């Protein structure tokens, strides 16, 4: 019964898709389709160079534009990186951190993820922290251990007060971009295990108040069943966030 108290967030993760003009076109198309839908917060996380065009197109709507990553240092000699202060000045509130593609292809570790989370929170941003097990870990029956360890390592040093600005996205790596989706029961169970880890660190009240999304091939067909589960408070959506009609159905499934 705590679900009703939690904020539901449906976030698109565009990944390396959409140039500024493509983002402009997409947002202008989806804006009227999402108008008046207030059952969840709606976010699209965009490539850095696409953010401004998407924000401009989204003006006056219920659509928030976020980023897909942020660096952990305040500033300095980090060629190619973007700081939390830069994103804030551009009016960006939401940022994805620790996505499995960052962990797999860009050598992110729980330590760098933790540093990024702390930098973003210190700047007053809202973090969408991604974590989840790989296939072998699920098959070996150690999913609970993996997600609970990631939760603890990635949030090390994050205060109870700061947890108001943390959303967790449970994303089983084997389900991302593969067309394989966790069953609603698997998603519910593992989101619950993450909530248990949060309760160990921060106590039950904060754990019960934290939004935990599911991500991994969530689409217009399976969203309603997944989002109906007690521990699933929204979705982080890749492929289906690139198609207005599909994303709209997912937003509607979140209680609109
Ligand atoms: P997918 O991606 O919906 O395409 O599986 C989800 C994600 O990577 O956040």
PDB file of C-alpha atoms in Angstrom, residues 2 5-6 195 198-199 202-210:
ATOM      1  CA  UNK A   2       3.019   2.236  -0.029  1.00  0.00           C
ATOM      2  CA  UNK A   5       2.593   7.326  -1.837  1.00  0.00           C
ATOM      3  CA  UNK A   6       5.451   7.056  -4.307  1.00  0.00           C
ATOM      4  CA  UNK A 195      13.969  -1.709  -1.499  1.00  0.00           C
ATOM      5  CA  UNK A 198      17.566   0.676   0.931  1.00  0.00           C
ATOM      6  CA  UNK A 199      15.790  -0.195   4.188  1.00  0.00           C
ATOM      7  CA  UNK A 202      18.148   4.275   5.444  1.00  0.00           C
ATOM      8  CA  UNK A 203      15.289   2.538   7.267  1.00  0.00           C
ATOM      9  CA  UNK A 204      11.905   1.366   6.023  1.00  0.00           C
ATOM     10  CA  UNK A 205      10.269   4.753   5.667  1.00  0.00           C
ATOM     11  CA  UNK A 206      12.798   6.087   3.192  1.00  0.00           C
ATOM     12  CA  UNK A 207      12.908   2.741   1.379  1.00  0.00           C
ATOM     13  CA  UNK A 208       9.130   2.771   1.032  1.00  0.00           C
ATOM     14  CA  UNK A 209       9.211   6.340  -0.273  1.00  0.00           C
ATOM     15  CA  UNK A 210      11.829   5.757  -2.984  1.00  0.00           C
TER      16      UNK A 210
END
